[in-house]
Every structure is written in C-alpha cells, then in structure tokens.
Amino acid sequence: MVALCVGLALGVGGMLPVAAVAAPTQASMVALPDFTPIVKQYGPAVVNISTTETKVARSAGSPFPPNSPLNQFFAPFFGAPGQPGSDQGEGAAPGHKYQVQSLGSGFIVSPDGYIVTAAHVVKGAQKIIVSLTNHHQYKAHLVGLSTRMDVALLKIDANNLPTVQIGDSGKLEVGQWVLAVGSPFGFENSVTQGVVSATARPLPDDPYIPFIQTDVPINPGNSGGPLFNMRGQVIGINDQIYTNSGGYMGLSFSIPINVAMDAVKQLKLHQKVHFGWLGVMIQDVSMDLAKSFHMKEPIGALVSQVVPDGPAAKAGLRPGDVIVSFDGHAIYNSGQLPPMVGALPAGYKAKLGIIRDGKPMILNIVVESLPGDMDKAADKTAAPDVQTQKGEIKRLHIEVGPLTAEARKQLNVNTGVLVLGVAPGVAAEAGIRPGDVILQVAQQPVNNVSTLQKLVASLPAGQPVPVLVRRGDGSFYIVLSLPH
C-alpha cells in the first residue's frame, strides 16, 4: 500500500507525472479587488442612525402590500389593524398620533462628533440616536439640513472618534469599483460592492444633484451611508434607488461627495445652503422639437419659461431659446445645466450660448442665488370654470376660451387661451389636456381665441410646429404635426 502510494507520487523513473506538474499561471488582466482593508480601517466610522417621528393616523397598518418584502420589516413600526400602534388599533381614530421609527446610515467626518447623512433620514425626527460599531449609542443634535441637496449634518457629544477620509468625486470614472457600507433593513455594517455605471446622472426630482449611478446593492437603511472608492475614500452618499418593488433592482444613486461637502460647510456655519439660479424652466430637445425649431440636431436645453425680473430675463433670454453652452461648457441635454449653475456663487458672470430662430447667439448672464420661495410648489391642474366666449379650433379638435381672473390667479399667467375640451385628434395625441393654457404657437404669442384660430389656420400641414403650454406652475413645449 505504501509502495503503491510512493509509485503514484513519483511516477516512472522517479519523475513527477505530467498532471502533477504545476502549469505556469497566466496573470489576470484585471486584478480582483480586496475590500477588507477598507472595511477594517474605515468601517468603525460608519454609523447606524435610528429616528423617532410622531405622525397622525390616516390609514390602517403598513403601507406595503402583504406580499412585499418590505412589509415584514416595516409592519412593526405601523402595527397591524386592530393592534397597538396601528392607525386603527384600539382607541385609534383618524387624527390619532403615533410614533414611527426609521433607520438609516451615516459617517463620522470629524473626531469631535460631526456626522454626515442624507436629509430624508432625519427630516422631521423628534429623536435621533446614533449607534457606533462598538455598540456605544449617542443622542444626536441636528445641526442643519438641505432638503434640496438631501444632505444633513449631525453632532454627537463625543471625542476621539474614528473618521472617514473624504475623496474627490470629480475624479470618479465609469467602471471603477466602489463599496457601500451601511445598515440595510437594520443589518448594521453590511458591505456591498459594485461599479460606477454613470456619473453626473440627473434625476427629474433632484435637478441640482449630478448623481453617481452604480450597481451597488442599496436597500432601505443604506440611505445616508458612505460610498467608498478603492483608496478607502468617501466619494458619495448613498441616497436612492430605482425600483418598482421598494427593494434593490440594480440601479443605485449617490450624491457626489464634492457637492455634499460644500453643503456641509455651509450647514456647519448655520447658513442656508446656496444654489445658483438663472430663473428659467427648461426641457430636453426631442427630434421633433429640433425640427420645429429649425435645428439640425436634438441637443441643448429648451427654455420653456422665464421668470420675470430673474437673471435670464435680465439677460434677454426668451421662451423658445435653446441653451447649447454655459460658461464655455457644451450643454447636450437639460439635465446638465441645473447642477452646473447651482454650484456657482451669486454674482458669477457667464456667457450663455443659445440658438434663437435657428441662429446662434451669445448672451451675458449674471447668476443669482435661488430665492427661498422657489421650492417645489403643489401641482395645480384643475381647470378653472369658464362658461363664456368659447371657440372651436377644428384642425386641433379642441375647444378653447379666454382666461378669467380666476384662471390668471390659479395658473399665474396673464396671456394665453384656456383649453376647455379635447376630442380625439392631433392635440390629444400631442398631450394637450383640458385646463392647459396655450401661450404660443409656432413661437407666436397667443392672446385670445381669435388669434389662435388664425395662427392654426395658417400653419402648413405635415410640418412639426412648437406649441408652448402652461400646466399648473410650469410651462413646456410640445410638438404638433397638423394633418393635410
């Protein structure tokens, strides 16, 4: 038995068999990342944040469906119907106050207890508790927050705390490995990894944030936690996900740390976070819009509304202008402009490259500070009651009427024609609704029903025509292509 084993080991003539000879290894083209040094060194600076908020009862039980994976996690915070803590528990009537607990993450940026997190993690909380990896807990004080930037600064009474290292998100490139540390679903100090999918990604509800898009698994509880690069530096704050179910589906978005720390500096000084402002409403240029504005390519940011007496109005910008460059930087879509302008100080002078009536122009503009009353307003889309002086635009299959005093006040417009009814046809297909106000057709102002009728009657068939529409608090362009 022993001899057989020796023979197998040595092979014929004492030589090792071919199968036992180690083949030369081929070097990997890309080295596999090892995240353990980052976790060991900077993991202790990542904290768990739990908040308590008092709310008023509105409906019964958890807001998530029974078969949702989030229901099991959040149901204890809401209570089941008929149980203590639920909106319809014993003695709980509409208007009954109850407490809701939420979880999030954050990271320590200074040894004396300053902590950065996402604003939505702590907004409205009456009590904020910060838990460290050594299981020490502290009651946190909210220094300040910016809802628009979704950044908050906390302070705990402690010293000699571990801290993270702040990196430069401006050097981040698509394809780089990144690491998230946080408390998804309350599981503290969980580590997930992925790669950068895109940088400077605009999102509709957060135009001032040039998000970092990754495929790092992020779930409820990760919000406010750090996103590390392979140097162990924080380059983002994990903020939100794209999801149809409430859970992670492969797309995660983080606030660039350069943007966040600018806000943190202002919050630490108890200042309101500043945003540069041009005073315009913009939209992307589709292929149809590009054709209707006599442009060769669908690029730039189309100006659909100009705030009276704002920086853009003072510079001479008009609805229908297309911004194609700002301060020497090309603008390919509307999402590029807000974060670029928002980062600038008030008084900054820039050159605005535009296309007007198919011709390039340069305007000089001075950036101002975003006014405090420019926060998101409630959507106002109800159609005012107009009963007189109606008119029918047969080519568009719509019924229109003049603006009443009520309509002017509700929609904040002084000119235009109110859409009273929409039948199946070209206008309905373009998205025009009852309650909309038509402000321009083919870049010509519409002041009354008669003007609109004449403009529409003179339009050529089969060609795209830009129409400026007011809906609620905003204006935007649509394209009509009239039939023959």
Tab-separated table of C-alpha atoms in Angstrom:
chain	number	residue	atom	x	y	z
A	1	MET	CA	0.000	0.000	0.000
A	2	VAL	CA	2.805	2.307	0.889
A	3	ALA	CA	4.825	1.368	-2.192
A	4	LEU	CA	1.832	1.951	-4.417
A	5	CYS	CA	1.368	5.373	-2.976
A	6	VAL	CA	5.033	6.186	-3.495
A	7	GLY	CA	4.909	4.962	-7.041
A	8	LEU	CA	1.952	7.144	-7.827
A	9	ALA	CA	3.645	10.119	-6.292
A	10	LEU	CA	6.953	9.715	-8.099
A	11	GLY	CA	5.840	8.209	-11.392
A	12	VAL	CA	8.136	6.343	-13.748
A	13	GLY	CA	11.846	6.814	-13.074
A	14	GLY	CA	11.107	8.961	-10.048
A	15	MET	CA	9.764	11.780	-12.203
A	16	LEU	CA	6.561	13.588	-11.255
A	17	PRO	CA	3.622	12.730	-13.544
A	18	VAL	CA	2.602	15.375	-16.029
A	19	ALA	CA	-0.688	16.005	-14.193
A	20	ALA	CA	1.199	16.837	-11.018
A	21	VAL	CA	3.470	19.456	-12.607
A	22	ALA	CA	2.228	22.985	-11.840
A	23	ALA	CA	1.425	24.814	-15.044
A	24	PRO	CA	2.620	28.420	-15.294
A	25	THR	CA	-0.126	30.764	-14.151
A	26	GLN	CA	-1.455	33.413	-16.507
A	27	ALA	CA	-1.696	36.889	-15.000
A	28	SER	CA	-5.213	38.313	-14.793
A	29	MET	CA	-5.916	41.294	-17.000
A	30	VAL	CA	-7.808	42.925	-14.137
A	31	ALA	CA	-6.895	42.317	-10.504
A	32	LEU	CA	-9.785	41.238	-8.305
A	33	PRO	CA	-10.423	43.829	-5.577
A	34	ASP	CA	-9.911	43.041	-1.915
A	35	PHE	CA	-12.186	45.230	0.213
A	36	THR	CA	-11.083	44.008	3.649
A	37	PRO	CA	-8.519	46.802	4.317
A	38	ILE	CA	-11.174	49.447	3.650
A	39	VAL	CA	-13.724	47.771	5.905
A	40	LYS	CA	-11.225	47.253	8.728
A	41	GLN	CA	-9.869	50.802	8.657
A	42	TYR	CA	-12.975	52.856	7.917
A	43	GLY	CA	-15.875	50.578	8.882
A	44	PRO	CA	-15.829	51.859	12.504
A	45	ALA	CA	-16.538	55.394	11.195
A	46	VAL	CA	-19.830	54.261	9.616
A	47	VAL	CA	-22.780	54.651	11.993
A	48	ASN	CA	-26.334	53.425	12.268
A	49	ILE	CA	-28.984	56.140	12.639
A	50	SER	CA	-32.410	55.468	14.131
A	51	THR	CA	-35.062	58.166	14.336
A	52	THR	CA	-38.435	58.574	16.003
A	53	GLU	CA	-41.110	60.746	14.446
A	54	THR	CA	-44.655	61.499	15.586
A	55	LYS	CA	-47.284	61.193	12.866
A	56	VAL	CA	-51.033	61.497	12.616
A	57	ALA	CA	-53.075	58.386	11.806
A	58	ARG	CA	-54.554	58.275	8.318
A	59	SER	CA	-54.929	54.655	7.249
A	60	ALA	CA	-54.628	51.175	8.690
A	61	GLY	CA	-51.433	49.172	9.045
A	62	SER	CA	-48.289	49.040	6.941
A	63	PRO	CA	-48.433	50.916	3.605
A	64	PHE	CA	-46.731	47.995	1.834
A	65	PRO	CA	-48.623	45.059	0.266
A	66	PRO	CA	-48.765	41.884	2.388
A	67	ASN	CA	-46.562	40.004	-0.080
A	68	SER	CA	-43.957	42.800	-0.251
A	69	PRO	CA	-40.562	42.002	1.330
A	70	LEU	CA	-40.717	45.455	2.918
A	71	ASN	CA	-43.943	44.683	4.772
A	72	GLN	CA	-42.248	42.240	7.147
A	73	PHE	CA	-39.641	44.822	8.024
A	74	PHE	CA	-41.840	47.893	8.359
A	75	ALA	CA	-45.057	46.361	9.739
A	76	PRO	CA	-43.882	46.569	13.402
A	77	PHE	CA	-43.481	50.310	13.002
A	78	PHE	CA	-47.062	50.724	11.804
A	79	GLY	CA	-48.788	47.896	13.620
A	80	ALA	CA	-51.377	45.554	12.208
A	81	PRO	CA	-55.018	46.596	12.061
A	82	GLY	CA	-56.562	46.112	15.463
A	83	GLN	CA	-53.182	46.043	17.196
A	84	PRO	CA	-51.459	48.730	19.284
A	85	GLY	CA	-49.500	51.058	17.080
A	86	SER	CA	-51.777	50.779	14.070
A	87	ASP	CA	-53.858	53.644	12.796
A	88	GLN	CA	-56.991	51.682	13.568
A	89	GLY	CA	-55.843	49.974	16.748
A	90	GLU	CA	-57.848	50.106	19.931
A	91	GLY	CA	-58.846	53.714	20.591
A	92	ALA	CA	-57.062	54.925	17.439
A	93	ALA	CA	-59.271	57.144	15.310
A	94	PRO	CA	-58.342	59.359	12.365
A	95	GLY	CA	-56.155	62.127	13.770
A	96	HIS	CA	-54.671	59.813	16.399
A	97	LYS	CA	-50.931	60.449	16.929
A	98	TYR	CA	-48.481	57.568	16.817
A	99	GLN	CA	-44.720	57.142	16.621
A	100	VAL	CA	-42.821	55.832	13.608
A	101	GLN	CA	-39.241	54.591	13.794
A	102	SER	CA	-36.921	54.734	10.809
A	103	LEU	CA	-33.427	53.506	10.108
A	104	GLY	CA	-30.566	54.932	8.104
A	105	SER	CA	-26.815	55.258	7.944
A	106	GLY	CA	-24.181	57.957	8.214
A	107	PHE	CA	-20.456	58.502	8.602
A	108	ILE	CA	-18.228	60.434	11.011
A	109	VAL	CA	-16.275	63.278	9.399
A	110	SER	CA	-14.512	64.727	12.469
A	111	PRO	CA	-13.183	63.210	15.724
A	112	ASP	CA	-15.350	65.587	17.789
A	113	GLY	CA	-18.607	64.037	16.610
A	114	TYR	CA	-19.817	65.621	13.358
A	115	ILE	CA	-21.727	63.103	11.243
A	116	VAL	CA	-22.974	63.392	7.653
A	117	THR	CA	-26.107	61.629	6.414
A	118	ALA	CA	-28.978	62.115	3.967
A	119	ALA	CA	-31.575	64.747	4.887
A	120	HIS	CA	-34.516	62.385	4.313
A	121	VAL	CA	-33.118	60.059	7.004
A	122	VAL	CA	-33.542	62.632	9.781
A	123	LYS	CA	-36.034	65.183	8.471
A	124	GLY	CA	-38.976	65.620	10.840
A	125	ALA	CA	-37.449	63.387	13.537
A	126	GLN	CA	-38.064	64.308	17.169
A	127	LYS	CA	-35.350	61.936	18.362
A	128	ILE	CA	-32.141	60.826	16.632
A	129	ILE	CA	-29.952	58.032	18.022
A	130	VAL	CA	-26.521	57.258	16.560
A	131	SER	CA	-25.026	53.797	17.147
A	132	LEU	CA	-21.329	53.068	16.607
A	133	THR	CA	-19.770	49.709	15.757
A	134	ASN	CA	-18.534	49.416	19.367
A	135	HIS	CA	-22.238	49.442	20.390
A	136	HIS	CA	-21.992	52.864	22.045
A	137	GLN	CA	-25.086	54.963	21.451
A	138	TYR	CA	-25.445	58.740	21.449
A	139	LYS	CA	-28.340	61.157	21.159
A	140	ALA	CA	-27.636	63.337	18.127
A	141	HIS	CA	-28.346	67.008	17.567
A	142	LEU	CA	-29.397	68.139	14.081
A	143	VAL	CA	-27.042	70.947	13.076
A	144	GLY	CA	-28.818	71.569	9.783
A	145	LEU	CA	-30.091	70.029	6.590
A	146	SER	CA	-30.785	70.839	2.954
A	147	THR	CA	-33.864	69.144	1.550
A	148	ARG	CA	-32.987	70.163	-1.988
A	149	MET	CA	-29.461	68.685	-1.723
A	150	ASP	CA	-30.667	65.871	0.597
A	151	VAL	CA	-27.711	66.352	2.947
A	152	ALA	CA	-27.814	66.664	6.741
A	153	LEU	CA	-25.200	67.335	9.410
A	154	LEU	CA	-25.499	65.820	12.899
A	155	LYS	CA	-23.453	66.314	16.069
A	156	ILE	CA	-22.939	63.925	18.973
A	157	ASP	CA	-21.195	64.659	22.276
A	158	ALA	CA	-18.085	62.530	21.880
A	159	ASN	CA	-14.367	62.855	21.141
A	160	ASN	CA	-11.531	60.847	19.603
A	161	LEU	CA	-13.916	59.158	17.207
A	162	PRO	CA	-12.813	57.246	14.101
A	163	THR	CA	-13.359	59.205	10.901
A	164	VAL	CA	-13.598	58.553	7.183
A	165	GLN	CA	-11.293	60.031	4.580
A	166	ILE	CA	-13.004	62.377	2.119
A	167	GLY	CA	-12.096	61.839	-1.528
A	168	ASP	CA	-12.633	63.718	-4.788
A	169	SER	CA	-15.788	62.642	-6.618
A	170	GLY	CA	-14.712	64.737	-9.592
A	171	LYS	CA	-12.065	62.111	-10.415
A	172	LEU	CA	-14.521	59.228	-10.408
A	173	GLU	CA	-14.786	57.323	-13.698
A	174	VAL	CA	-17.304	54.887	-15.100
A	175	GLY	CA	-16.232	51.295	-14.496
A	176	GLN	CA	-14.372	51.890	-11.219
A	177	TRP	CA	-15.067	49.616	-8.265
A	178	VAL	CA	-16.930	51.180	-5.341
A	179	LEU	CA	-18.033	49.939	-1.941
A	180	ALA	CA	-21.093	50.818	0.158
A	181	VAL	CA	-21.241	50.358	3.917
A	182	GLY	CA	-24.467	50.841	5.853
A	183	SER	CA	-27.416	49.256	7.634
A	184	PRO	CA	-29.812	47.821	5.027
A	185	PHE	CA	-33.028	46.654	6.735
A	186	GLY	CA	-31.286	47.335	10.056
A	187	PHE	CA	-28.425	44.891	9.467
A	188	GLU	CA	-25.598	47.062	10.777
A	189	ASN	CA	-22.263	47.419	8.971
A	190	SER	CA	-23.285	45.481	5.902
A	191	VAL	CA	-20.903	45.769	2.958
A	192	THR	CA	-21.936	45.675	-0.707
A	193	GLN	CA	-19.872	46.324	-3.829
A	194	GLY	CA	-20.249	47.180	-7.484
A	195	VAL	CA	-19.024	49.506	-10.188
A	196	VAL	CA	-19.791	53.042	-11.271
A	197	SER	CA	-22.400	52.896	-14.037
A	198	ALA	CA	-22.533	56.614	-14.832
A	199	THR	CA	-21.525	59.990	-13.432
A	200	ALA	CA	-23.365	63.323	-13.393
A	201	ARG	CA	-26.674	61.499	-13.843
A	202	PRO	CA	-29.606	63.939	-13.489
A	203	LEU	CA	-32.870	62.791	-11.916
A	204	PRO	CA	-36.193	64.584	-12.502
A	205	ASP	CA	-36.944	65.362	-8.841
A	206	ASP	CA	-33.394	66.431	-7.927
A	207	PRO	CA	-32.121	68.686	-10.745
A	208	TYR	CA	-29.321	70.226	-8.683
A	209	ILE	CA	-27.591	66.909	-7.887
A	210	PRO	CA	-25.301	65.287	-10.517
A	211	PHE	CA	-25.785	61.770	-9.129
A	212	ILE	CA	-23.275	58.936	-9.237
A	213	GLN	CA	-25.059	55.904	-10.661
A	214	THR	CA	-23.803	52.463	-9.589
A	215	ASP	CA	-24.920	48.851	-9.485
A	216	VAL	CA	-24.061	48.590	-5.776
A	217	PRO	CA	-26.918	46.839	-3.918
A	218	ILE	CA	-28.612	49.554	-1.844
A	219	ASN	CA	-31.727	48.919	0.244
A	220	PRO	CA	-33.818	50.745	2.888
A	221	GLY	CA	-31.437	51.574	5.731
A	222	ASN	CA	-28.442	52.228	3.451
A	223	SER	CA	-29.534	55.833	2.880
A	224	GLY	CA	-27.002	58.341	4.186
A	225	GLY	CA	-24.151	55.840	4.287
A	226	PRO	CA	-20.807	56.289	2.520
A	227	LEU	CA	-19.744	55.119	-0.914
A	228	PHE	CA	-16.010	54.339	-0.919
A	229	ASN	CA	-13.515	54.194	-3.773
A	230	MET	CA	-10.667	51.694	-3.778
A	231	ARG	CA	-8.415	54.127	-1.919
A	232	GLY	CA	-10.761	53.962	1.025
A	233	GLN	CA	-12.023	57.491	0.397
A	234	VAL	CA	-15.681	58.511	0.586
A	235	ILE	CA	-16.738	59.755	-2.838
A	236	GLY	CA	-20.525	59.705	-2.367
A	237	ILE	CA	-23.523	59.495	-0.041
A	238	ASN	CA	-25.875	56.610	-0.823
A	239	ASP	CA	-29.198	58.289	-1.448
A	240	GLN	CA	-31.808	56.468	-3.522
A	241	ILE	CA	-32.615	53.588	-5.831
A	242	TYR	CA	-34.715	53.000	-8.909
A	243	THR	CA	-37.316	50.405	-8.011
A	244	ASN	CA	-40.767	49.083	-8.820
A	245	SER	CA	-40.975	46.931	-5.701
A	246	GLY	CA	-39.384	49.036	-2.965
A	247	GLY	CA	-36.248	46.869	-2.994
A	248	TYR	CA	-32.996	46.984	-4.935
A	249	MET	CA	-33.317	46.340	-8.680
A	250	GLY	CA	-29.811	47.085	-9.963
A	251	LEU	CA	-29.728	50.897	-10.082
A	252	SER	CA	-28.445	52.974	-7.171
A	253	PHE	CA	-27.753	56.694	-6.944
A	254	SER	CA	-25.326	58.519	-4.652
A	255	ILE	CA	-24.730	62.216	-4.022
A	256	PRO	CA	-21.179	63.197	-5.103
A	257	ILE	CA	-19.123	63.980	-2.021
A	258	ASN	CA	-17.760	67.219	-3.540
A	259	VAL	CA	-21.316	68.544	-3.821
A	260	ALA	CA	-22.323	67.220	-0.404
A	261	MET	CA	-19.338	68.642	1.475
A	262	ASP	CA	-19.924	72.110	0.032
A	263	ALA	CA	-23.372	71.927	1.615
A	264	VAL	CA	-21.925	70.530	4.859
A	265	LYS	CA	-19.556	73.505	5.187
A	266	GLN	CA	-22.495	75.896	4.972
A	267	LEU	CA	-24.587	73.836	7.404
A	268	LYS	CA	-21.750	73.776	9.936
A	269	LEU	CA	-21.755	77.582	9.876
A	270	HIS	CA	-25.567	77.525	10.329
A	271	GLN	CA	-26.009	79.048	6.895
A	272	LYS	CA	-28.687	78.296	4.351
A	273	VAL	CA	-27.299	76.160	1.548
A	274	HIS	CA	-26.823	78.360	-1.534
A	275	PHE	CA	-27.788	77.387	-5.071
A	276	GLY	CA	-27.004	79.391	-8.179
A	277	TRP	CA	-30.095	80.366	-10.182
A	278	LEU	CA	-30.879	81.537	-13.713
A	279	GLY	CA	-34.652	81.859	-13.408
A	280	VAL	CA	-35.683	79.577	-16.267
A	281	MET	CA	-37.639	76.400	-16.778
A	282	ILE	CA	-36.050	74.073	-19.322
A	283	GLN	CA	-36.723	70.782	-21.077
A	284	ASP	CA	-34.913	68.366	-23.376
A	285	VAL	CA	-34.959	68.859	-27.117
A	286	SER	CA	-36.551	65.903	-28.877
A	287	MET	CA	-36.033	65.195	-32.572
A	288	ASP	CA	-39.475	66.618	-33.353
A	289	LEU	CA	-38.780	69.752	-31.311
A	290	ALA	CA	-35.422	70.178	-33.023
A	291	LYS	CA	-37.136	70.081	-36.427
A	292	SER	CA	-39.800	72.525	-35.299
A	293	PHE	CA	-37.113	74.988	-34.148
A	294	HIS	CA	-35.080	74.562	-37.352
A	295	MET	CA	-32.204	72.782	-35.620
A	296	LYS	CA	-30.083	70.061	-37.221
A	297	GLU	CA	-29.613	68.027	-34.016
A	298	PRO	CA	-31.695	67.458	-30.844
A	299	ILE	CA	-29.214	68.991	-28.411
A	300	GLY	CA	-29.310	71.632	-25.697
A	301	ALA	CA	-31.822	72.795	-23.101
A	302	LEU	CA	-35.024	74.335	-24.472
A	303	VAL	CA	-36.244	77.354	-22.468
A	304	SER	CA	-39.974	76.962	-21.834
A	305	GLN	CA	-40.426	79.629	-19.166
A	306	VAL	CA	-38.534	82.715	-17.998
A	307	VAL	CA	-39.117	84.132	-14.519
A	308	PRO	CA	-39.911	87.860	-14.695
A	309	ASP	CA	-37.044	90.035	-13.394
A	310	GLY	CA	-34.865	86.924	-12.957
A	311	PRO	CA	-31.267	86.617	-14.220
A	312	ALA	CA	-32.348	85.067	-17.536
A	313	ALA	CA	-34.973	87.760	-18.153
A	314	LYS	CA	-32.394	90.459	-17.453
A	315	ALA	CA	-30.002	88.798	-19.909
A	316	GLY	CA	-32.657	88.819	-22.635
A	317	LEU	CA	-33.433	85.091	-22.714
A	318	ARG	CA	-36.848	84.147	-24.156
A	319	PRO	CA	-39.070	81.064	-24.274
A	320	GLY	CA	-38.089	79.115	-27.374
A	321	ASP	CA	-34.373	79.827	-26.999
A	322	VAL	CA	-32.206	76.700	-26.829
A	323	ILE	CA	-29.207	76.848	-24.477
A	324	VAL	CA	-26.292	74.975	-26.085
A	325	SER	CA	-23.404	76.203	-23.928
A	326	PHE	CA	-22.869	77.730	-20.497
A	327	ASP	CA	-19.622	79.309	-19.291
A	328	GLY	CA	-17.725	77.569	-22.073
A	329	HIS	CA	-19.205	74.112	-21.411
A	330	ALA	CA	-21.356	72.424	-24.042
A	331	ILE	CA	-24.927	71.623	-22.990
A	332	TYR	CA	-26.217	68.463	-24.656
A	333	ASN	CA	-29.349	67.992	-22.533
A	334	SER	CA	-31.384	69.868	-19.946
A	335	GLY	CA	-30.099	67.745	-17.066
A	336	GLN	CA	-26.581	69.165	-17.360
A	337	LEU	CA	-27.475	72.794	-16.679
A	338	PRO	CA	-29.043	72.903	-13.148
A	339	PRO	CA	-26.134	71.283	-11.227
A	340	MET	CA	-23.638	73.353	-13.221
A	341	VAL	CA	-25.423	76.600	-12.341
A	342	GLY	CA	-26.351	75.515	-8.813
A	343	ALA	CA	-22.703	75.182	-7.800
A	344	LEU	CA	-21.890	78.785	-8.745
A	345	PRO	CA	-21.899	81.750	-6.337
A	346	ALA	CA	-24.248	84.691	-6.692
A	347	GLY	CA	-22.732	87.379	-8.885
A	348	TYR	CA	-20.889	84.925	-11.120
A	349	LYS	CA	-20.778	86.214	-14.702
A	350	ALA	CA	-21.086	83.717	-17.526
A	351	LYS	CA	-21.647	83.593	-21.260
A	352	LEU	CA	-24.722	81.760	-22.455
A	353	GLY	CA	-24.626	80.213	-25.909
A	354	ILE	CA	-28.111	79.901	-27.402
A	355	ILE	CA	-29.890	79.147	-30.643
A	356	ARG	CA	-32.725	81.529	-31.462
A	357	ASP	CA	-34.784	81.092	-34.629
A	358	GLY	CA	-32.140	78.692	-35.904
A	359	LYS	CA	-29.286	81.186	-35.424
A	360	PRO	CA	-26.502	81.064	-32.766
A	361	MET	CA	-26.211	83.909	-30.249
A	362	ILE	CA	-24.180	84.737	-27.142
A	363	LEU	CA	-25.810	86.368	-24.096
A	364	ASN	CA	-24.113	87.642	-20.939
A	365	ILE	CA	-25.793	86.494	-17.733
A	366	VAL	CA	-25.175	87.065	-14.022
A	367	VAL	CA	-26.013	84.153	-11.730
A	368	GLU	CA	-28.183	84.955	-8.708
A	369	SER	CA	-28.990	82.993	-5.554
A	370	LEU	CA	-32.041	80.736	-5.661
A	371	PRO	CA	-34.856	82.556	-3.802
A	372	GLY	CA	-36.253	80.863	-0.732
A	373	ASP	CA	-39.781	80.762	-2.147
A	374	MET	CA	-38.745	78.759	-5.224
A	375	ASP	CA	-39.223	75.370	-3.560
A	376	LYS	CA	-41.431	72.815	-5.239
A	377	ALA	CA	-44.982	74.052	-5.299
A	378	ALA	CA	-48.126	71.988	-5.238
A	379	ASP	CA	-49.399	70.817	-8.584
A	380	LYS	CA	-52.335	72.872	-9.720
A	381	THR	CA	-54.007	71.279	-12.704
A	382	ALA	CA	-57.706	71.762	-12.094
A	383	ALA	CA	-59.418	73.550	-14.936
A	384	PRO	CA	-60.976	76.879	-13.953
A	385	ASP	CA	-64.660	77.296	-14.625
A	386	VAL	CA	-65.097	79.257	-17.873
A	387	GLN	CA	-68.512	79.369	-19.479
A	388	THR	CA	-68.409	82.248	-21.974
A	389	GLN	CA	-66.746	83.228	-25.248
A	390	LYS	CA	-65.852	79.690	-26.223
A	391	GLY	CA	-64.233	78.906	-29.553
A	392	GLU	CA	-63.536	75.723	-31.505
A	393	ILE	CA	-60.215	75.007	-33.198
A	394	LYS	CA	-61.329	72.386	-35.705
A	395	ARG	CA	-57.860	71.442	-37.006
A	396	LEU	CA	-56.806	70.612	-33.427
A	397	HIS	CA	-60.150	69.156	-32.254
A	398	ILE	CA	-60.139	71.334	-29.147
A	399	GLU	CA	-62.459	73.868	-27.541
A	400	VAL	CA	-60.897	76.953	-26.003
A	401	GLY	CA	-61.886	80.082	-24.121
A	402	PRO	CA	-60.347	83.269	-22.698
A	403	LEU	CA	-58.608	83.436	-19.359
A	404	THR	CA	-60.752	84.594	-16.476
A	405	ALA	CA	-59.454	86.380	-13.398
A	406	GLU	CA	-59.640	83.053	-11.531
A	407	ALA	CA	-57.591	81.289	-14.202
A	408	ARG	CA	-54.975	84.040	-14.223
A	409	LYS	CA	-54.564	83.764	-10.457
A	410	GLN	CA	-54.566	79.976	-10.281
A	411	LEU	CA	-52.143	79.409	-13.162
A	412	ASN	CA	-50.104	82.586	-12.635
A	413	VAL	CA	-50.384	83.733	-16.265
A	414	ASN	CA	-51.635	86.929	-17.885
A	415	THR	CA	-51.843	85.843	-21.520
A	416	GLY	CA	-52.902	82.761	-23.420
A	417	VAL	CA	-56.009	80.768	-24.235
A	418	LEU	CA	-57.558	78.204	-21.905
A	419	VAL	CA	-58.259	74.693	-23.210
A	420	LEU	CA	-61.817	73.730	-22.212
A	421	GLY	CA	-62.219	70.429	-24.033
A	422	VAL	CA	-60.125	67.980	-26.065
A	423	ALA	CA	-61.538	65.471	-28.557
A	424	PRO	CA	-59.585	62.627	-30.177
A	425	GLY	CA	-57.170	64.137	-32.670
A	426	VAL	CA	-53.785	65.737	-33.162
A	427	ALA	CA	-53.886	67.850	-29.967
A	428	ALA	CA	-54.895	64.919	-27.777
A	429	GLU	CA	-52.141	62.777	-29.302
A	430	ALA	CA	-49.596	65.502	-28.516
A	431	GLY	CA	-50.694	65.535	-24.855
A	432	ILE	CA	-52.832	68.665	-24.590
A	433	ARG	CA	-55.396	68.417	-21.760
A	434	PRO	CA	-58.384	70.423	-20.532
A	435	GLY	CA	-57.092	73.083	-18.148
A	436	ASP	CA	-53.914	73.745	-20.138
A	437	VAL	CA	-53.203	77.266	-21.342
A	438	ILE	CA	-51.794	77.688	-24.860
A	439	LEU	CA	-49.247	80.512	-24.722
A	440	GLN	CA	-47.539	80.273	-28.099
A	441	VAL	CA	-47.972	78.549	-31.457
A	442	ALA	CA	-45.004	78.478	-33.848
A	443	GLN	CA	-43.289	80.926	-31.446
A	444	GLN	CA	-46.077	83.458	-31.976
A	445	PRO	CA	-47.878	84.725	-28.848
A	446	VAL	CA	-51.500	83.690	-28.356
A	447	ASN	CA	-53.510	86.452	-26.681
A	448	ASN	CA	-57.084	85.424	-27.483
A	449	VAL	CA	-59.235	82.806	-29.175
A	450	SER	CA	-59.324	84.685	-32.455
A	451	THR	CA	-55.526	84.880	-32.649
A	452	LEU	CA	-55.235	81.143	-32.026
A	453	GLN	CA	-57.773	80.365	-34.735
A	454	LYS	CA	-55.892	82.475	-37.292
A	455	LEU	CA	-52.500	81.023	-36.345
A	456	VAL	CA	-53.672	77.424	-36.577
A	457	ALA	CA	-55.440	78.074	-39.893
A	458	SER	CA	-52.206	79.422	-41.400
A	459	LEU	CA	-49.993	76.538	-40.316
A	460	PRO	CA	-48.622	74.232	-43.044
A	461	ALA	CA	-49.700	70.602	-42.978
A	462	GLY	CA	-47.274	67.791	-42.207
A	463	GLN	CA	-44.630	70.003	-40.573
A	464	PRO	CA	-43.757	69.940	-36.856
A	465	VAL	CA	-44.904	73.061	-35.011
A	466	PRO	CA	-43.792	74.014	-31.462
A	467	VAL	CA	-46.610	74.884	-29.066
A	468	LEU	CA	-45.890	76.406	-25.640
A	469	VAL	CA	-48.298	75.138	-22.984
A	470	ARG	CA	-48.815	76.188	-19.371
A	471	ARG	CA	-49.899	73.473	-16.935
A	472	GLY	CA	-50.047	74.105	-13.212
A	473	ASP	CA	-46.945	76.057	-12.187
A	474	GLY	CA	-44.836	75.160	-15.201
A	475	SER	CA	-44.595	75.730	-18.939
A	476	PHE	CA	-43.276	73.345	-21.583
A	477	TYR	CA	-43.181	72.825	-25.325
A	478	ILE	CA	-44.979	70.110	-27.257
A	479	VAL	CA	-44.932	69.415	-30.986
A	480	LEU	CA	-47.984	69.364	-33.244
A	481	SER	CA	-47.907	67.961	-36.747
A	482	LEU	CA	-51.111	69.048	-38.459
A	483	PRO	CA	-52.825	66.702	-40.909
A	484	HIS	CA	-53.296	67.604	-44.561
